[in-house]
Coordinates of C-alpha atoms in Angstrom, one line a residue:
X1 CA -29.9 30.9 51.4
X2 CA -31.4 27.1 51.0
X3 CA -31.6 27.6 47.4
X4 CA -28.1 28.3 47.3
X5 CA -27.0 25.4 49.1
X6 CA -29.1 23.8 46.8
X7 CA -27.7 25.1 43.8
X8 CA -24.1 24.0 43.7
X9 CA -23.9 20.2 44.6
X10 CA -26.7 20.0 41.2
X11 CA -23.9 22.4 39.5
X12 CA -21.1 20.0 40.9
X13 CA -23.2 17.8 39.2
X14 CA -23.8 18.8 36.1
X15 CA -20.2 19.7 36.0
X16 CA -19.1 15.9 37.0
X17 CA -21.5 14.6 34.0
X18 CA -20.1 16.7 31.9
X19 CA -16.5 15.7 31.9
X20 CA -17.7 12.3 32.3
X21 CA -19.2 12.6 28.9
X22 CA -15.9 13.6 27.9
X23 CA -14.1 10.9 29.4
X24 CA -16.0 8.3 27.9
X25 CA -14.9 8.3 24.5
X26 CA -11.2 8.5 25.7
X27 CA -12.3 5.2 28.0
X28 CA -13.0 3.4 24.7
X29 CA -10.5 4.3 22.8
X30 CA -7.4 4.0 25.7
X31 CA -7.5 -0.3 24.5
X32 CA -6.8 1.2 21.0
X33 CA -5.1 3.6 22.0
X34 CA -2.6 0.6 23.8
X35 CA -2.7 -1.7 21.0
X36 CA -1.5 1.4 18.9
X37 CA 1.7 1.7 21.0
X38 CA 2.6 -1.7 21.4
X39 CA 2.3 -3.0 17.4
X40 CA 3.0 0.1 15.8
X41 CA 5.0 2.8 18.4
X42 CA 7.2 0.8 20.1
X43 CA 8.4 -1.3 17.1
X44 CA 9.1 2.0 15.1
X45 CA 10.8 3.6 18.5
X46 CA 13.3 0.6 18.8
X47 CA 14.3 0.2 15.2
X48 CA 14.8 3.7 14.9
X49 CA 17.1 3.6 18.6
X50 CA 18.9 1.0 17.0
X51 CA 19.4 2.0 14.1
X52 CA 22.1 4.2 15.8
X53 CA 24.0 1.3 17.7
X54 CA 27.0 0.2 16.7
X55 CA 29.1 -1.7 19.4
X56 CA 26.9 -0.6 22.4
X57 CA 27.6 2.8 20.8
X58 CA 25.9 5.4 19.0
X59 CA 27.1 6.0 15.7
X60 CA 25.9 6.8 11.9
X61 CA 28.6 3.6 10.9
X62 CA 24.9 1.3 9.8
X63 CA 23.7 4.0 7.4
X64 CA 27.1 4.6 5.9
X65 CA 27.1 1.1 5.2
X66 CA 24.2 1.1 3.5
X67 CA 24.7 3.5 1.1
X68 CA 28.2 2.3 0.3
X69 CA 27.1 -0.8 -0.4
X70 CA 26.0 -1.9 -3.8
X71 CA 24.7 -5.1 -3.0
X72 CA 22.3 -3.3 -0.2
X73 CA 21.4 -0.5 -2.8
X74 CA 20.4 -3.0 -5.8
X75 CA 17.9 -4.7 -3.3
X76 CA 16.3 -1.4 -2.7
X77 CA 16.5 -0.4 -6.4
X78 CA 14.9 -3.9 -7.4
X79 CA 12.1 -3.2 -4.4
X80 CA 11.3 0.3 -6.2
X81 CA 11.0 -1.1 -9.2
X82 CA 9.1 -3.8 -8.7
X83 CA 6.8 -1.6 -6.3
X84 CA 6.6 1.2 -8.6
X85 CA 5.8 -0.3 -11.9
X86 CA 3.4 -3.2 -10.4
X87 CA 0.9 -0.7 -8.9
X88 CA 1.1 1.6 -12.0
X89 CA 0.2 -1.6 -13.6
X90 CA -2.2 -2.8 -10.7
X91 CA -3.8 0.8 -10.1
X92 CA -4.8 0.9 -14.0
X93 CA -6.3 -2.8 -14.5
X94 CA -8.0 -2.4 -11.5
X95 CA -9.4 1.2 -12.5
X96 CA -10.6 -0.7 -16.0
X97 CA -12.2 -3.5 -14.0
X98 CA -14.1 -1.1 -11.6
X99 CA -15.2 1.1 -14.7
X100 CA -16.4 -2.1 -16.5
X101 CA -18.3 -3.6 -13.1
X102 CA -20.3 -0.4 -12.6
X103 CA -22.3 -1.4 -16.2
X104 CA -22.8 -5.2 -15.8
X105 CA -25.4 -6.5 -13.3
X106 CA -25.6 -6.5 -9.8
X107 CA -25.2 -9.9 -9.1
X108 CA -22.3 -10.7 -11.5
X109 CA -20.6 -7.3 -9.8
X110 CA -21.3 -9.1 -6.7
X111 CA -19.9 -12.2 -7.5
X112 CA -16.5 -10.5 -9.0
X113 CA -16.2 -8.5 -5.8
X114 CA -16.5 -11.9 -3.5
X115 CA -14.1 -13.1 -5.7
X116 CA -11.8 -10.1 -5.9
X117 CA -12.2 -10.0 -1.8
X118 CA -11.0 -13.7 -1.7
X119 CA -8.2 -13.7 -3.8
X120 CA -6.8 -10.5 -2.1
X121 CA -6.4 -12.7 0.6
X122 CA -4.5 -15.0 -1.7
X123 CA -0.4 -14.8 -1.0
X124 CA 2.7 -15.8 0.4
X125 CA 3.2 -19.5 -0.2
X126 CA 0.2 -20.5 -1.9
X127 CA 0.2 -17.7 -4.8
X128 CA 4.2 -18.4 -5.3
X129 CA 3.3 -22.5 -5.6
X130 CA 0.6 -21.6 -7.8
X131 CA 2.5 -19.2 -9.7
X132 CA 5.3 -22.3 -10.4
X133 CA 2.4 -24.7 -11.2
X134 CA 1.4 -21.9 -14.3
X135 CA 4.4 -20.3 -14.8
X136 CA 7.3 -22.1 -13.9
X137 CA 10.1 -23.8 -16.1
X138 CA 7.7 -26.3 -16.7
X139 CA 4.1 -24.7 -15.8
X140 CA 0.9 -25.5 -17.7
X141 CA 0.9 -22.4 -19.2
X142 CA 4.0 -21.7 -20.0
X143 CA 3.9 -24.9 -22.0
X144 CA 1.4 -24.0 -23.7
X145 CA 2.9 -20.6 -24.9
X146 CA 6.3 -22.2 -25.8
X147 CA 4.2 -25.0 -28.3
X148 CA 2.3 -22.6 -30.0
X149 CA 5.4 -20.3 -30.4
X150 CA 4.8 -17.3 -28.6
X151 CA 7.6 -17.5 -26.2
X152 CA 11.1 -18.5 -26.1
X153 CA 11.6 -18.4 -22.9
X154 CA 10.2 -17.1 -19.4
X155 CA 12.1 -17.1 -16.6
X156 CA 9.6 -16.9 -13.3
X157 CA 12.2 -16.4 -11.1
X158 CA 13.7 -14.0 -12.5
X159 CA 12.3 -10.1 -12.3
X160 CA 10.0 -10.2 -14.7
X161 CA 8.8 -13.1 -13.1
X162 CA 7.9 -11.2 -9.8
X163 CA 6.6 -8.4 -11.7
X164 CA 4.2 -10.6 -13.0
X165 CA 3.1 -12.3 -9.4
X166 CA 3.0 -8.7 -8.1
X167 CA 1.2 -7.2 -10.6
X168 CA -1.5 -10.3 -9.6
X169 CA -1.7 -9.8 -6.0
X170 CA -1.9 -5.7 -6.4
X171 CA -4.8 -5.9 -9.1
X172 CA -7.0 -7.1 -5.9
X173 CA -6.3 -4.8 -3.6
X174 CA -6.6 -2.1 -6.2
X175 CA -10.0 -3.3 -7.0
X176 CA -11.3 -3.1 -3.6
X177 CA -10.0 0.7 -2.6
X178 CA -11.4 2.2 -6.0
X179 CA -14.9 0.5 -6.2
X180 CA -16.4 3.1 -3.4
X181 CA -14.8 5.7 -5.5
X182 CA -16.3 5.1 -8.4
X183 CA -19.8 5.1 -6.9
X184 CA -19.0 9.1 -6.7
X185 CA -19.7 9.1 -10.9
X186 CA -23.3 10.2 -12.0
X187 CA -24.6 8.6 -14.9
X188 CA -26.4 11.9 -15.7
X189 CA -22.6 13.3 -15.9
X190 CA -21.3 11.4 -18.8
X191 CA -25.2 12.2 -20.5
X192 CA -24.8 15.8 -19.6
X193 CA -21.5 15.9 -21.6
X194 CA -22.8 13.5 -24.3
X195 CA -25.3 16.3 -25.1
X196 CA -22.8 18.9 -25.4
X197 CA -21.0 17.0 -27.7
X198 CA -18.1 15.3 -25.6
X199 CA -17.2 12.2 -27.0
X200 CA -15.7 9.3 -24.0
X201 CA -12.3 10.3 -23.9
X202 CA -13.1 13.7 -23.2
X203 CA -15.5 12.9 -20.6
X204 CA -13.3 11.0 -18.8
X205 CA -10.3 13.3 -19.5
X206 CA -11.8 16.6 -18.0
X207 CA -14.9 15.1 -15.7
X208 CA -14.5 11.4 -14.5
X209 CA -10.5 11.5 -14.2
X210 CA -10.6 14.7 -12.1
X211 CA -12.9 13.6 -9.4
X212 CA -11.2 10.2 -9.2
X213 CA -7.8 11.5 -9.1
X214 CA -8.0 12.0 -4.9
X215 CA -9.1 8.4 -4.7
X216 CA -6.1 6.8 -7.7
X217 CA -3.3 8.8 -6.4
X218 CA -4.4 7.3 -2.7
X219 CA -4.6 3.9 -3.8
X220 CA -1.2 4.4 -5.8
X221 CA 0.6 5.3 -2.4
X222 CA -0.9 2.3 -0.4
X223 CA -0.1 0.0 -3.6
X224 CA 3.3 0.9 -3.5
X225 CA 3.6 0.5 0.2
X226 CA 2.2 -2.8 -0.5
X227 CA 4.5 -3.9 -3.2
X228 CA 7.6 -2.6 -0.9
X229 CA 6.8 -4.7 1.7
X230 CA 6.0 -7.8 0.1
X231 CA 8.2 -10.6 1.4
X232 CA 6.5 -14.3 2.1
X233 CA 5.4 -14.7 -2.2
X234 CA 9.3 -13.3 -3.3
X235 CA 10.6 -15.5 -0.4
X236 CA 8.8 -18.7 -1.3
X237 CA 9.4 -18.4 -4.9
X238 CA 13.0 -17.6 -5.0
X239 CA 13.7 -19.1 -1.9
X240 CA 15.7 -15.8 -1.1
X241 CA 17.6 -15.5 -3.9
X242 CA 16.2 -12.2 -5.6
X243 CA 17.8 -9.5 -4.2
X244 CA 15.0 -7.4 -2.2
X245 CA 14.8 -4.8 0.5
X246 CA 12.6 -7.1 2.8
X247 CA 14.8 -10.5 2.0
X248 CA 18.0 -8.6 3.1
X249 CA 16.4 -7.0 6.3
X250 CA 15.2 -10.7 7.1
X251 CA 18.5 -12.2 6.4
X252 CA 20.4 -9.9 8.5
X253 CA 17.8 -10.4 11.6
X254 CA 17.4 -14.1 11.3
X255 CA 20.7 -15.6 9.2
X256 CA 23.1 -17.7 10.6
X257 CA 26.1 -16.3 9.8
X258 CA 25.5 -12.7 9.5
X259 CA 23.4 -12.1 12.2
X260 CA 23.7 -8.2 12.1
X261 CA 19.8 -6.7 13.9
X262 CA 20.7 -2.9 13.9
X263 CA 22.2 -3.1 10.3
X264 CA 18.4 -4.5 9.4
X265 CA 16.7 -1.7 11.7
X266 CA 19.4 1.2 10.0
X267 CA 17.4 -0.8 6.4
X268 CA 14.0 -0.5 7.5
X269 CA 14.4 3.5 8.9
X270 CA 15.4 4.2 5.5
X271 CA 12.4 1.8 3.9
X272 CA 10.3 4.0 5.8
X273 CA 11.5 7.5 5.1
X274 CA 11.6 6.2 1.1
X275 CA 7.4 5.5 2.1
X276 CA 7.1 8.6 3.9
X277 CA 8.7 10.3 1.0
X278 CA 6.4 9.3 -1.3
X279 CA 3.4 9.7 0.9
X280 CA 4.3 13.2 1.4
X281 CA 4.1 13.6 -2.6
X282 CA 1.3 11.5 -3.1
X283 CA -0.3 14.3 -0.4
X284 CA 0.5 17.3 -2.1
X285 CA -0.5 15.9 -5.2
X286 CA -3.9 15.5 -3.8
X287 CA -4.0 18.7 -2.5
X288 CA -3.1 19.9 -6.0
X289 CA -6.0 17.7 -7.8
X290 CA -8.8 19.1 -5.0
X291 CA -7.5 22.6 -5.9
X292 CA -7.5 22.5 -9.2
X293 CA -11.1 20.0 -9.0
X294 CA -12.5 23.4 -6.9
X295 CA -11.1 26.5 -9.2
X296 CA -13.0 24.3 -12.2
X297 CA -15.8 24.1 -10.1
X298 CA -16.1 27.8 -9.5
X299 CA -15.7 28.9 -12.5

């Protein structure tokens, strides 16, 4: 009878450790957890609530809007464009870069990846007042190309213009998402194949290419989520006068005249479905590339 009074306080217990074992990661992670909700939850809650408001009413009349507006519709067809074709550009100097680091030597890879981790940091303001110091009406550089006859004329502040600063602040970034990747190609693959007679482009086209495809396809997505909300370097450089997604949402939250908040949340639900969209794509690509990467493995 004593041992069974004994028994079940040690079984309460063991019982108590045990869910407090269980609790403690939760403990840790409830400040994340709260951080979480505040910066990223509740923002996306109340854009999306008000997104519906129209004259302390709920109503679809901000999304109409949108999409009969041309004015509203070229600044998200110039923020697509812009995003798309600067991380396509981005994502493949970058993969070159990566590809060339992994056969120079370790301190020079070092030093480019300090670099490269610096001047990812390097935007808004500065890289737009840099930009017009090289590439402005009267930059060094473009100068330089106009004497020796190579251009007629370059206008930075026009699209082109940005395409060219984007393409400069995604080739960083890119850099820094695919160098891990890369570390997932043998040497002893590309020898393997060597031996039975691939040449470099067939090496890369069936063998390097499909085990990086996971890792470019990621680094496309977040690249282009990147690109599309890119707002202090287009801002500073044409002073808000390039029609983007991001200038018109800030316009219409902080302009003076047309003060219009849950127009700019009604633009930013559908900036984020657009990015969900093409997240969703980028996913089942993925999927697709890890299927097909398995199936060759097998056979």
């Amino acid at each position: 009878m004593s041992s069974q009074v004994i028994s079940k306080p040690s079984a309460v217990l063991s019982q108590s450790t045990h869910w407090a074992r269980k609790l403690k990661p939760a403990l840790w992670l409830a400040p994340f957890a709260l951080f979480f909700y505040l910066f990223q939850l509740a923002p996306m809650l109340w854009v999306l609530f008000n997104s519906f408001i129209s004259d302390d009413q709920w109503s679809l009349d901000h999304y109409r809007e949108i999409f009969s507006s041309s004015f509203i519709l070229q600044g998200l067809g110039n923020s697509l464009w812009l995003a798309i074709w600067s991380s396509v550009a981005g994502l493949t100097i970058a993969a070159m870069l990566v590809a060339s680091l992994r056969r120079v030597d370790g301190k020079l890879r070092d030093g480019v990846i300090a670099f490269t981790n610096m001047s990812s940091n390097f935007a808004g303001v500065p890289l737009a007042f840099a930009f017009i110091i090289i590439l402005g009406v009267n930059g060094a550089l473009t100068l330089l190309l106009k004497q020796y006859g190579l251009i007629e004329e370059f206008n930075l502040y026009g699209k082109w213009g940005l395409l060219a600063m984007y393409i400069y602040f995604q080739i960083p970034l890119g850099v820094l998402l695919l160098y891990p990747a890369f570390d997932a190609l043998s040497d002893d693959w590309q020898a393997a194949a060597s031996t039975l007679g691939a040449n470099g482009w067939q090496y890369w086209q069936k063998i390097a290419l499909p085990v990086l495809s996971p890792a470019l396809l990621g680094t496309l997505i977040i690249l282009i989520a990147n690109a599309m909300g890119a707002y202090a370097s287009v801002y500073a450089l044409t002073s808000g006068n390039y029609n983007v997604i991001t200038v018109r949402i800030a316009s219409l939250v902080a302009g003076d005249l047309f003060l219009e908040p849950n127009l700019a949340a009604a633009i930013s639900v559908v900036l984020m479905l657009i990015l969900a969209f093409i997240t969703v794509i980028n996913q089942w690509l993925i999927a697709k590339s890890y299927s097909a990467r398995n199936t060759h493995a097998k056979r």
